[in-house]
mmCIF file of C-alpha atoms in Angstrom:
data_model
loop_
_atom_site.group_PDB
_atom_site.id
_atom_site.type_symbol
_atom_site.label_atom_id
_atom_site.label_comp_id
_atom_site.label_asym_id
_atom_site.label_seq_id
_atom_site.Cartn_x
_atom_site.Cartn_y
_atom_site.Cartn_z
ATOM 1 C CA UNK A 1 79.039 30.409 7.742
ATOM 2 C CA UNK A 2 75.303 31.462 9.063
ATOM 3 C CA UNK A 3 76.646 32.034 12.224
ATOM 4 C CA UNK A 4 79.289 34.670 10.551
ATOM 5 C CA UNK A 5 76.766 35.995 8.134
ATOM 6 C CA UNK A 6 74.520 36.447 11.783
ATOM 7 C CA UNK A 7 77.319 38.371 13.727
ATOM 8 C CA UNK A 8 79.094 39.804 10.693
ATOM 9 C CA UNK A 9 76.901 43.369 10.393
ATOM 10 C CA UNK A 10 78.737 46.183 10.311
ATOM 11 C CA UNK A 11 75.658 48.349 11.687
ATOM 12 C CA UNK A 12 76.003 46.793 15.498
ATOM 13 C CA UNK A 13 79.479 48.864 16.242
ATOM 14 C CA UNK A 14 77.762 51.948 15.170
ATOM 15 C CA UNK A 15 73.795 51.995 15.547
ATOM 16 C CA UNK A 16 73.584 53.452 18.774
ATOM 17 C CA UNK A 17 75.458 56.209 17.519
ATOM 18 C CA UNK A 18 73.047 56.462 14.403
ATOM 19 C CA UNK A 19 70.147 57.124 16.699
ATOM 20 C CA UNK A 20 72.306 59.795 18.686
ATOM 21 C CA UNK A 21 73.524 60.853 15.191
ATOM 22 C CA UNK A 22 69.878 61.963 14.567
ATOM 23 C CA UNK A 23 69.069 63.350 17.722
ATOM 24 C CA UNK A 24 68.037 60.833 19.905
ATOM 25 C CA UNK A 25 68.854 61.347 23.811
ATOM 26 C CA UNK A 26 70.038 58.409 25.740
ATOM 27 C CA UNK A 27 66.901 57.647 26.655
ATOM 28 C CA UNK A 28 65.195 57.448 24.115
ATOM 29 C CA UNK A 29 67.889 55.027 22.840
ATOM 30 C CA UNK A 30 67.306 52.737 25.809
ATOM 31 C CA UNK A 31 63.166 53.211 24.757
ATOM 32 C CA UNK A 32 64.531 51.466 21.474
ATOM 33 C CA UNK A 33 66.341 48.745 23.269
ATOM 34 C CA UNK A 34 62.985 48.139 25.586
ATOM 35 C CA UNK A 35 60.783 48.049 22.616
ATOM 36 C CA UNK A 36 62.952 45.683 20.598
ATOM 37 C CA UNK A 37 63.481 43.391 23.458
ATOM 38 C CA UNK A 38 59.605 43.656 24.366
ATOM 39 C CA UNK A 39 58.424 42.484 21.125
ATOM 40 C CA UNK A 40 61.239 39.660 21.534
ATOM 41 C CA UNK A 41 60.729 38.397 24.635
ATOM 42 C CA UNK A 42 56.336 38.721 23.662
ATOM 43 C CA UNK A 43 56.206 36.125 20.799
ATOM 44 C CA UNK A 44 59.883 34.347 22.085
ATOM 45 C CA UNK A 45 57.898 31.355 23.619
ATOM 46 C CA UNK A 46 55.146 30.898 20.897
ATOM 47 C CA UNK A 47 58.264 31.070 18.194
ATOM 48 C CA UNK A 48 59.772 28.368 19.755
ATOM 49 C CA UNK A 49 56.868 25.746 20.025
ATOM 50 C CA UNK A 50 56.750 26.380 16.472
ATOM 51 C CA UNK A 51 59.891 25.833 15.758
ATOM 52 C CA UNK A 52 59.539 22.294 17.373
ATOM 53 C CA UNK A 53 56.326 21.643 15.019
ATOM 54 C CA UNK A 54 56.901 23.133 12.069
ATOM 55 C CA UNK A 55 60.924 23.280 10.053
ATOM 56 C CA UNK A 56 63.377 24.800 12.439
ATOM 57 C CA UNK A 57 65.682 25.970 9.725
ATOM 58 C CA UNK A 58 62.861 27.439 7.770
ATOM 59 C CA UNK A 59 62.166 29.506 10.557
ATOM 60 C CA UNK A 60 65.376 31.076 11.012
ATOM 61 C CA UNK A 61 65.581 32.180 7.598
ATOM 62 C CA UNK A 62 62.683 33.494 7.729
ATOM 63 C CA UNK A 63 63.758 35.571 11.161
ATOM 64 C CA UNK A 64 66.507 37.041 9.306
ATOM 65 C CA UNK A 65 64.773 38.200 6.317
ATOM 66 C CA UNK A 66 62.389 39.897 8.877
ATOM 67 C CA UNK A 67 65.144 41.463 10.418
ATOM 68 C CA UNK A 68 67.031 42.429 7.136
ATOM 69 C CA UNK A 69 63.574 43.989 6.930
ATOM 70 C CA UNK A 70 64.242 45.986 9.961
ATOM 71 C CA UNK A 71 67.161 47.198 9.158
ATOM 72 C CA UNK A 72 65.929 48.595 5.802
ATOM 73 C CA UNK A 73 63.419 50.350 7.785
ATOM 74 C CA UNK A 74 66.398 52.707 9.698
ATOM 75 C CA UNK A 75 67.287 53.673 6.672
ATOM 76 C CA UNK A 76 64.131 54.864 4.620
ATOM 77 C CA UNK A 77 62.860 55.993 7.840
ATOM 78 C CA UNK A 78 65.834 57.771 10.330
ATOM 79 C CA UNK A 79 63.775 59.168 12.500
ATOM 80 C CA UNK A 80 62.471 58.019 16.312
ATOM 81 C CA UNK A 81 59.444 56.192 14.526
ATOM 82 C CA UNK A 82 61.028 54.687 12.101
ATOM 83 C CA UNK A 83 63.904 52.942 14.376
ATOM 84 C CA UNK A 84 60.350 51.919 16.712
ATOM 85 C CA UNK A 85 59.451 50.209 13.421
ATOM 86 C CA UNK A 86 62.854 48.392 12.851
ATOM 87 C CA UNK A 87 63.423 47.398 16.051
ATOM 88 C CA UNK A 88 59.980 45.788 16.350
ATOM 89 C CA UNK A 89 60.870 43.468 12.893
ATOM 90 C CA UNK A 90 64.315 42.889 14.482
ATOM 91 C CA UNK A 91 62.583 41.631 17.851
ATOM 92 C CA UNK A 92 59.644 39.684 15.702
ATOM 93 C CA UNK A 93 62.876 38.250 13.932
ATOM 94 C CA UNK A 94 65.068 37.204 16.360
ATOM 95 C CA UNK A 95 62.397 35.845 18.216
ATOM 96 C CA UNK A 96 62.020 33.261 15.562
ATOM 97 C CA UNK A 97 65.734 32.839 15.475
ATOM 98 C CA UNK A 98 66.520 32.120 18.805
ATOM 99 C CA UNK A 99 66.777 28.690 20.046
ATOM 100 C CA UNK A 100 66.463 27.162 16.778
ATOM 101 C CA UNK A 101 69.433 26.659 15.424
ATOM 102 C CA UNK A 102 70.997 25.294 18.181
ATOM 103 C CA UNK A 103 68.063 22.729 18.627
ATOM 104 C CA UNK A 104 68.500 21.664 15.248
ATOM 105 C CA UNK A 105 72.356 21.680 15.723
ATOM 106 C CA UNK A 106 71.780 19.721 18.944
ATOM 107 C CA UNK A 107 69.066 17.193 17.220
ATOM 108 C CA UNK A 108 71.739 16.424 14.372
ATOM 109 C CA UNK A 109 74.451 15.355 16.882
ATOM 110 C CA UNK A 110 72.375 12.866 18.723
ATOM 111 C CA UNK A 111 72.397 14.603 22.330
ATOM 112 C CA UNK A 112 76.020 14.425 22.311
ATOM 113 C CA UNK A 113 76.809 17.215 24.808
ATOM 114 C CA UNK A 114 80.973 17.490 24.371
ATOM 115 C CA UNK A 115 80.096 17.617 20.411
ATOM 116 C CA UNK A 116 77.625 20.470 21.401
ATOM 117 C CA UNK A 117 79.882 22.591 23.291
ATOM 118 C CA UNK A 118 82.933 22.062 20.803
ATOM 119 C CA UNK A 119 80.845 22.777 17.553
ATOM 120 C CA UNK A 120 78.894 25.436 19.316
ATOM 121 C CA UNK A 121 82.162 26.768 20.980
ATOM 122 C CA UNK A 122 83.601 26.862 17.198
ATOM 123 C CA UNK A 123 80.637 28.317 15.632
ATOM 124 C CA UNK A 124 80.767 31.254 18.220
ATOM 125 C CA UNK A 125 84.165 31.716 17.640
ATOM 126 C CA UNK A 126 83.394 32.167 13.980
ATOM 127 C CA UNK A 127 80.622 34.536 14.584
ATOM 128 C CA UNK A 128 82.562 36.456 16.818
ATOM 129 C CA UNK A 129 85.132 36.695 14.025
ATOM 130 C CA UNK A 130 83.044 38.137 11.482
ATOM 131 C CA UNK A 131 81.890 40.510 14.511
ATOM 132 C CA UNK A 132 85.686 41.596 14.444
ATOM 133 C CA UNK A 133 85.784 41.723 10.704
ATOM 134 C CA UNK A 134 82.725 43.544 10.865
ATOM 135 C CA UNK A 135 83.657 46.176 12.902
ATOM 136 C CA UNK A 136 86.965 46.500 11.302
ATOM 137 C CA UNK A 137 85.288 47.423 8.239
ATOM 138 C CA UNK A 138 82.568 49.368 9.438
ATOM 139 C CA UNK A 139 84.983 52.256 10.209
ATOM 140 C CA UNK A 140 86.311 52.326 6.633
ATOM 141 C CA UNK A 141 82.432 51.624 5.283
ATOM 142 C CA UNK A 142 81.309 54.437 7.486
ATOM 143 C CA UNK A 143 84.520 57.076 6.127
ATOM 144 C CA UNK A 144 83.083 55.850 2.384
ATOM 145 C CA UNK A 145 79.458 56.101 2.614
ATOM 146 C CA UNK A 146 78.120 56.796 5.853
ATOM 147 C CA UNK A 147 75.016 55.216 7.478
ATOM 148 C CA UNK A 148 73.590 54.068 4.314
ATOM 149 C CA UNK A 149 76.305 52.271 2.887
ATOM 150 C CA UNK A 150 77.031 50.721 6.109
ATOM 151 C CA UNK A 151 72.938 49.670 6.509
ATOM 152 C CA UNK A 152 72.847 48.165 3.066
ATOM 153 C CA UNK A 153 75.974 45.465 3.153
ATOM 154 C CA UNK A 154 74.608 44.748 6.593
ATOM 155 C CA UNK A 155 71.072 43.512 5.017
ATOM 156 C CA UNK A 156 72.483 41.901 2.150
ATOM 157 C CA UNK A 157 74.504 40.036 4.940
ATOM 158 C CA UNK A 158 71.372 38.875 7.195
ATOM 159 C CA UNK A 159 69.995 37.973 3.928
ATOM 160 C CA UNK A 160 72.347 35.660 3.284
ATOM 161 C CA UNK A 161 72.417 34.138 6.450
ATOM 162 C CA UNK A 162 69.090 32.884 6.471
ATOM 163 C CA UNK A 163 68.973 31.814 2.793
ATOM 164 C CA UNK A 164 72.056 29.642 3.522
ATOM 165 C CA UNK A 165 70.365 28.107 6.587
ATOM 166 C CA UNK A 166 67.736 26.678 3.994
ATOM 167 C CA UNK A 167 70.534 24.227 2.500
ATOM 168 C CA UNK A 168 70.929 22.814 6.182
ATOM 169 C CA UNK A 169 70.198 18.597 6.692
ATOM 170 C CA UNK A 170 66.945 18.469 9.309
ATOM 171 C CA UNK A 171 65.508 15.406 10.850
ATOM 172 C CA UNK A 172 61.905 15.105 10.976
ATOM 173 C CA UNK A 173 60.470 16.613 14.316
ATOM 174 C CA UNK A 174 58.618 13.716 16.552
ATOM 175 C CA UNK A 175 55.009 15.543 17.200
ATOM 176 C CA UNK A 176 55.251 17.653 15.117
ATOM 177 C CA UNK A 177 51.525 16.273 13.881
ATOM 178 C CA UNK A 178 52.882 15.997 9.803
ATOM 179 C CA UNK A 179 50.993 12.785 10.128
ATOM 180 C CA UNK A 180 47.372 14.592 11.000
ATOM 181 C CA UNK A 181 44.814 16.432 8.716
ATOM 182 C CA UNK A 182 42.812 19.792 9.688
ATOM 183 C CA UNK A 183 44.027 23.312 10.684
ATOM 184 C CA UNK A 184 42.284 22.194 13.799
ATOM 185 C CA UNK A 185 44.535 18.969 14.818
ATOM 186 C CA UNK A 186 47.552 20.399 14.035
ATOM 187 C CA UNK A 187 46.857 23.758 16.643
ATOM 188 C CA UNK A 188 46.249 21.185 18.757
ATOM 189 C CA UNK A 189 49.153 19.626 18.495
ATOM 190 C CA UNK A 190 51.287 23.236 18.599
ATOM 191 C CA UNK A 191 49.043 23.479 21.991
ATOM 192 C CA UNK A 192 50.130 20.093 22.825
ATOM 193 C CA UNK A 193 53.693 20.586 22.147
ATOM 194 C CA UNK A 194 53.391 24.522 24.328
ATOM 195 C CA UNK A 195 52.341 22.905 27.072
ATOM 196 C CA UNK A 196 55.221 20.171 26.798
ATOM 197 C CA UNK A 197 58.010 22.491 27.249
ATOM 198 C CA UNK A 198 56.428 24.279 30.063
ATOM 199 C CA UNK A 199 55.305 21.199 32.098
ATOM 200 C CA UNK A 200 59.188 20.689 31.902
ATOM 201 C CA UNK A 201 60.490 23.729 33.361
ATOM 202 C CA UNK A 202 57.966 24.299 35.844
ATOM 203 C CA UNK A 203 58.027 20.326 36.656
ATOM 204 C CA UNK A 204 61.758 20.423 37.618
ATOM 205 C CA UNK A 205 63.973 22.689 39.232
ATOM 206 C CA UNK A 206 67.289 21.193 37.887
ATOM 207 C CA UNK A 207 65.882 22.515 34.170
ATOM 208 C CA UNK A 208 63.807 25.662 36.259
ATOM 209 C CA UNK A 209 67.544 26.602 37.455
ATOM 210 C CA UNK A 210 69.369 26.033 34.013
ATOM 211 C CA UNK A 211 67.311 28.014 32.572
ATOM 212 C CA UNK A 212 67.601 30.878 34.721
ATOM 213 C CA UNK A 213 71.105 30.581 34.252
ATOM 214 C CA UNK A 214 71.254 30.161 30.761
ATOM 215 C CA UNK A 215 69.031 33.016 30.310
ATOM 216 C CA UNK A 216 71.054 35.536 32.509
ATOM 217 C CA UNK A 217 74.026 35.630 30.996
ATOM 218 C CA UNK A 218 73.289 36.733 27.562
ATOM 219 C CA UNK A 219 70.478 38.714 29.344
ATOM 220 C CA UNK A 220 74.241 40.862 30.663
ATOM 221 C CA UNK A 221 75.535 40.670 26.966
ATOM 222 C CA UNK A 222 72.713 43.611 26.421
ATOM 223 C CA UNK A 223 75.589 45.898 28.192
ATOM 224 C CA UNK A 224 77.239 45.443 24.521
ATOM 225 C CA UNK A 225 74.873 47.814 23.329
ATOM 226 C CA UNK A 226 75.548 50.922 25.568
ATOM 227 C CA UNK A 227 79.601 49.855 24.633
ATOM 228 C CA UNK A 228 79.650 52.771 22.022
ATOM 229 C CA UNK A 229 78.010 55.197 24.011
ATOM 230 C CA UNK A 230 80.927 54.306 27.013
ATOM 231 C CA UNK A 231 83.705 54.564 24.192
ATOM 232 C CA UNK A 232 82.595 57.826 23.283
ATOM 233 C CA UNK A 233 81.939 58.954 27.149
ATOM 234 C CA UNK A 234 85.789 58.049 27.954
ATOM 235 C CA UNK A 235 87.201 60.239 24.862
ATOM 236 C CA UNK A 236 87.289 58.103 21.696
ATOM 237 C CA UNK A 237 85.705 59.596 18.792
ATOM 238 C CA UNK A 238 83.289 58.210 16.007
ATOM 239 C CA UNK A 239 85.482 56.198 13.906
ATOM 240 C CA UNK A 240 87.711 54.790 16.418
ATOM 241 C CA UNK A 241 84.436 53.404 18.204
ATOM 242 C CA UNK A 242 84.255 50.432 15.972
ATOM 243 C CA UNK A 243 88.082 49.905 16.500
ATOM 244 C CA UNK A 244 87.334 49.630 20.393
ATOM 245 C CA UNK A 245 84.428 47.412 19.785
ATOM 246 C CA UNK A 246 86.992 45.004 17.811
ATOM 247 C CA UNK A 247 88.812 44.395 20.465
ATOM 248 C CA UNK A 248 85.469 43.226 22.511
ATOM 249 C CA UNK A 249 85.059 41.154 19.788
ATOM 250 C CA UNK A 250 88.500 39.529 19.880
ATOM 251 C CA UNK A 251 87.978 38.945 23.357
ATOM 252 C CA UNK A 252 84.358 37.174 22.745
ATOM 253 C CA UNK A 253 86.075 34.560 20.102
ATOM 254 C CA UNK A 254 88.640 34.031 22.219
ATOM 255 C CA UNK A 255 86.222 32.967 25.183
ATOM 256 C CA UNK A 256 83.716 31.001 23.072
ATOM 257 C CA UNK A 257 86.694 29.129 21.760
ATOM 258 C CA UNK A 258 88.183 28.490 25.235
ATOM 259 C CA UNK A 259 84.276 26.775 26.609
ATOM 260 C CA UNK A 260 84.754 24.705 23.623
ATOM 261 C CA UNK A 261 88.029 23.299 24.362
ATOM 262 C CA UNK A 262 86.835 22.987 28.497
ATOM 263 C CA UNK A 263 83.389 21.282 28.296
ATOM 264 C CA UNK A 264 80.717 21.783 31.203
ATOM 265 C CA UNK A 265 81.787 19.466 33.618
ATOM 266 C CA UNK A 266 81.615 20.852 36.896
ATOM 267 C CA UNK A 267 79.843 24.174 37.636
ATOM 268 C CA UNK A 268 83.041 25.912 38.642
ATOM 269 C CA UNK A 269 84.314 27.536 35.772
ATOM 270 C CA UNK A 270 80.887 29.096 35.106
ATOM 271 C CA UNK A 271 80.283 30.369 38.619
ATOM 272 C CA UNK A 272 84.057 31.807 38.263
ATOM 273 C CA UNK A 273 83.712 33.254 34.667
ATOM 274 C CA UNK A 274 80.825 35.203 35.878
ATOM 275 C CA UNK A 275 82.411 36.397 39.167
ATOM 276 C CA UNK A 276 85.846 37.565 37.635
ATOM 277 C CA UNK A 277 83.626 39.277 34.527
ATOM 278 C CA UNK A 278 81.385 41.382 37.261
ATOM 279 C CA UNK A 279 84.342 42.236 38.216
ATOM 280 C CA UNK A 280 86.494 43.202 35.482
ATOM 281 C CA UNK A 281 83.408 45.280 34.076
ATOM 282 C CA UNK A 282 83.112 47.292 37.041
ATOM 283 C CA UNK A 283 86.710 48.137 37.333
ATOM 284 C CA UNK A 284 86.937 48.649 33.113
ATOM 285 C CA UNK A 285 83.833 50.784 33.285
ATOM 286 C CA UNK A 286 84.819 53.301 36.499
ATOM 287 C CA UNK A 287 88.412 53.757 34.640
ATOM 288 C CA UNK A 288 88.213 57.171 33.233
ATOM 289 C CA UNK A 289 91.147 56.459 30.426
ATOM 290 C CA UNK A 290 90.429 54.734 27.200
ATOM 291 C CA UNK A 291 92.204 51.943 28.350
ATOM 292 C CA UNK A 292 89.439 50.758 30.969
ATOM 293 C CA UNK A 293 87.483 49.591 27.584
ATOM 294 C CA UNK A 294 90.196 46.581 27.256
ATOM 295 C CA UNK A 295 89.660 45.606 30.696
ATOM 296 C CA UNK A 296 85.839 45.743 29.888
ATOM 297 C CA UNK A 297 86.018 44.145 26.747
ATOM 298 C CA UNK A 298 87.713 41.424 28.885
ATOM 299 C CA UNK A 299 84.600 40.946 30.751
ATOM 300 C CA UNK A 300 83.211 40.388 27.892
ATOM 301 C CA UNK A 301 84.898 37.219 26.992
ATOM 302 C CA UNK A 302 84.301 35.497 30.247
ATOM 303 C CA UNK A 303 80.974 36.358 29.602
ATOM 304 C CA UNK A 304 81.113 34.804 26.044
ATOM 305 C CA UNK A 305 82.560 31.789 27.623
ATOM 306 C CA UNK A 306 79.809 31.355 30.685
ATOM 307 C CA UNK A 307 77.318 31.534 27.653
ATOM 308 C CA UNK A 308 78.514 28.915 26.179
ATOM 309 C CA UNK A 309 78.826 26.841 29.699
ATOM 310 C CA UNK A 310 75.201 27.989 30.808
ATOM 311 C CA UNK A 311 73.832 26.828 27.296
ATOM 312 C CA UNK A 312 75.222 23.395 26.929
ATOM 313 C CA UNK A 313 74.314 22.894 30.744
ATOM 314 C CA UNK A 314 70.650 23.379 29.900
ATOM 315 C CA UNK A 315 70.636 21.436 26.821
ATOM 316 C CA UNK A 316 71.548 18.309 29.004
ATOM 317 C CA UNK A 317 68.966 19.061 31.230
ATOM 318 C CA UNK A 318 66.488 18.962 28.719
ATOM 319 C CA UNK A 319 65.021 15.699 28.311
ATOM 320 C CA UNK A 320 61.102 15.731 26.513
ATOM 321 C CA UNK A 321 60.378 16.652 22.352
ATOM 322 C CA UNK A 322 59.418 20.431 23.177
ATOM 323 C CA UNK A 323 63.679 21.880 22.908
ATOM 324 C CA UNK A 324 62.788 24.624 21.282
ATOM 325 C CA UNK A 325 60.114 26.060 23.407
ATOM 326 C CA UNK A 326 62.423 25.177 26.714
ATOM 327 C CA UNK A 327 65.242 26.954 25.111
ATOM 328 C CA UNK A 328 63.127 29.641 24.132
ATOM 329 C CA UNK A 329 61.758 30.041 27.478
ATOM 330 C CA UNK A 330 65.349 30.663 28.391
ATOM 331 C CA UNK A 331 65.103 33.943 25.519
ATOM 332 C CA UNK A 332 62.456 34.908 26.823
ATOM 333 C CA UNK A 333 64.265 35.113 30.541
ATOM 334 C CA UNK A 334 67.193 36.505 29.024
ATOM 335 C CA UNK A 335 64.511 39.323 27.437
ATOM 336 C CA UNK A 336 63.222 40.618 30.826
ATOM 337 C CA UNK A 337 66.325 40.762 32.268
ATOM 338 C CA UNK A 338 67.720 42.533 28.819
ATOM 339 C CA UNK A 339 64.480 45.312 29.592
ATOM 340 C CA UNK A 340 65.616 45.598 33.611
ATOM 341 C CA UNK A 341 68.730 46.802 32.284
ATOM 342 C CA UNK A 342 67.504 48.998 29.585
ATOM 343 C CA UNK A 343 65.208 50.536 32.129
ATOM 344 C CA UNK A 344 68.491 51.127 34.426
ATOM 345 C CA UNK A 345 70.491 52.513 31.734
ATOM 346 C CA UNK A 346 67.587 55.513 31.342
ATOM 347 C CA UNK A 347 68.073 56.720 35.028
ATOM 348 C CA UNK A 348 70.433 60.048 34.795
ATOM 349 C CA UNK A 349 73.611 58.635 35.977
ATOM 350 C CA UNK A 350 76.935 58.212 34.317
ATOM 351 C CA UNK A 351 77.174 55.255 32.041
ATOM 352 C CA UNK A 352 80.474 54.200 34.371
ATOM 353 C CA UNK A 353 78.629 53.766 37.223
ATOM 354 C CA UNK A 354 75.459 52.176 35.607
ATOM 355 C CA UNK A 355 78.188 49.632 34.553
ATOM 356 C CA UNK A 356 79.484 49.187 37.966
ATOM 357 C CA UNK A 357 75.887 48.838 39.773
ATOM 358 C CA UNK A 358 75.035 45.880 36.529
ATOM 359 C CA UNK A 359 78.331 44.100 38.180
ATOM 360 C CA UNK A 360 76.058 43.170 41.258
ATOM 361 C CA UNK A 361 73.283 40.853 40.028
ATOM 362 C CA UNK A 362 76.068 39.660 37.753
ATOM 363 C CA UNK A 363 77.833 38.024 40.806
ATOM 364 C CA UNK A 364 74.497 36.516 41.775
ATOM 365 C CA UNK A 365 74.230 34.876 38.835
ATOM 366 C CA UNK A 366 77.300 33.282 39.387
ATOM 367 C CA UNK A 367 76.480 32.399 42.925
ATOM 368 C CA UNK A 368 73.317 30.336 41.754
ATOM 369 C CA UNK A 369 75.201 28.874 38.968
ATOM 370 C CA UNK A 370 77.473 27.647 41.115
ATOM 371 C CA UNK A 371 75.028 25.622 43.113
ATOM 372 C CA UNK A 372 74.879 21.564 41.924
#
């Protein structure tokens, strides 16, 4: 139900097309994107050594109530400044988001890394059904009360996500330092707990490489947001977008659901998940009919899938208290590489063949996932 309140906003089919609604040039709408994944990717690491000191599900409510507050912002504010604002809350937000509830989810099950990928498979399949539903209503949302109807039910929804997170079961965190006294121990033991998750990335390559994995492959997912923009470049008009980003959707349930039923065992299906999805995109993206978005949208679910795959894989890896800050070392990863593409997307070229060039480090990724 979080997970569906998370993915369930009916302002993701349709707030790139807000921004060029109001004026905004592509650019600037990649500016947004940069900003909002700068200020994510900048407090991404601290967020996460928190989270494995202080409550983990306290902190994701309290990222979503931040970004709620975001949100908000677009609305009293629709102007260049104003998204700047929102975008920052939404980064400052999911920056305290990420990571922790699948630490906590991982914590509850005991390390149990088949559980993991089933529940987490499910759970993304959920989301990713609300992301259909979503969409699927934001057209008729969008007919009835434009922008602002569509931007309040979307905060009352992130609202709701996080204040349902509160009524989760969480075990006590081992160093978390509940048991010392002074604002100056327990820094120290937030220090203490930093430096824990990055002794273990930079002390072992197997976790150094899972990480890098696990980071790329959502860092790709950014393409979602440029999905609107390639709808409306191939013919479709405004409120058939969000009709064309269902179908993405559909095809993101369907491969979260399939990495639940296949657990990681081998790196093979993630190394050819990633390669078939470069290549689908490339092809979807350079056809100039409507009908290339289903092939892209495609892509899209293998990509769902490898996320799934790359995440568990790194969960096993991980071995010290510190899960949080590892996995958010991974967000942070998946931030720059969410900026490099940004920064691509603002070079004057055709969206199409900014889609096809993405395909490339794409199939790198799936060469080094490939490796054992």
């Amino acid at each position: 139900m979080v997970r569906a309140c998370e993915e369930g906003v009916l302002l993701y089919p349709v707030y790139a097309l807000l921004f060029a609604d109001t004026g905004l040039t592509t650019g600037e709408i990649s500016s947004l994107f940069a900003i909002w994944s700068v200020v994510a990717f900048a407090c991404e690491i601290p967020a996460g050594a928190l989270a494995d000191v202080w409550s983990r599900k306290r902190l994701y409510a309290l990222g979503q109530v931040i970004t709620a507050a975001g949100f908000a912002l677009w609305l009293i504010w629709p102007a260049y400044p104003g998204f700047v604002l929102g975008f920052v809350l939404w980064g400052l937000g999911g920056a305290l988001s990420s990571g922790t509830l699948e630490a906590l989810v991982h914590d509850e099950l005991g390390g149990d890394s088949a559980a993991y990928a089933r529940l987490i498979g499910r759970s993304g399949t959920t989301g990713l059904l609300a992301m259909l539903a979503a969409t699927l209503l934001a057209t008729p949302a969008y007919l009835a009360g434009g922008y602002l109807l569509v931007g309040l039910v979307s905060i009352a929804t992130v609202t709701l996500g996080g204040l349902l997170a509160l009524r989760f079961s969480e075990k006590p965190l081992s160093g978390t330092g509940d048991d010392r006294t002074g604002d100056t121990e327990s820094e120290l033991g937030y220090l203490a707990m930093l430096r824990s998750g990055l002794r273990e990335v930079a002390g072992s390559r197997r976790v150094a490489r899972a990480v890098l994995v696990a980071a790329a492959v959502p860092g790709f997912s950014a393409l979602d947001e440029y999905l609107p923009l390639l709808a409306r470049d191939k013919g479709s008009d405004t409120s058939v977008v969000p009709l064309l980003f269902a179908l993405t959707a559909l095809a993101m349930a369907a491969g979260s659901a399939l990495a639940g039923r296949l657990p990681p065992t081998s790196p093979r299906p993630l190394a050819g998940a990633l390669t078939l999805a470069a290549a689908l995109l490339a092809a979807g993206a350079l056809m100039p009919h409507l009908s290339g978005m289903a092939v892209v949208s495609a892509a899209f679910g293998l990509l769902q899938f490898a996320m799934v795959h790359a995440e568990t894989r790194l969960q096993d890896t991980i071995t010290g208290p510190a899960r949080t800050t590892v996995l958010s070392m991974s967000g942070f990863a998946a931030e720059v590489g969410a900026v490099a593409l940004y920064a691509m997307f603002a070079l004057p070229e055709p969206l199409p063949i900014l889609y096809a060039i993405a395909a490339v480090p794409l199939i790198a990724t799936a060469l080094l996932a490939a490796r054992r």
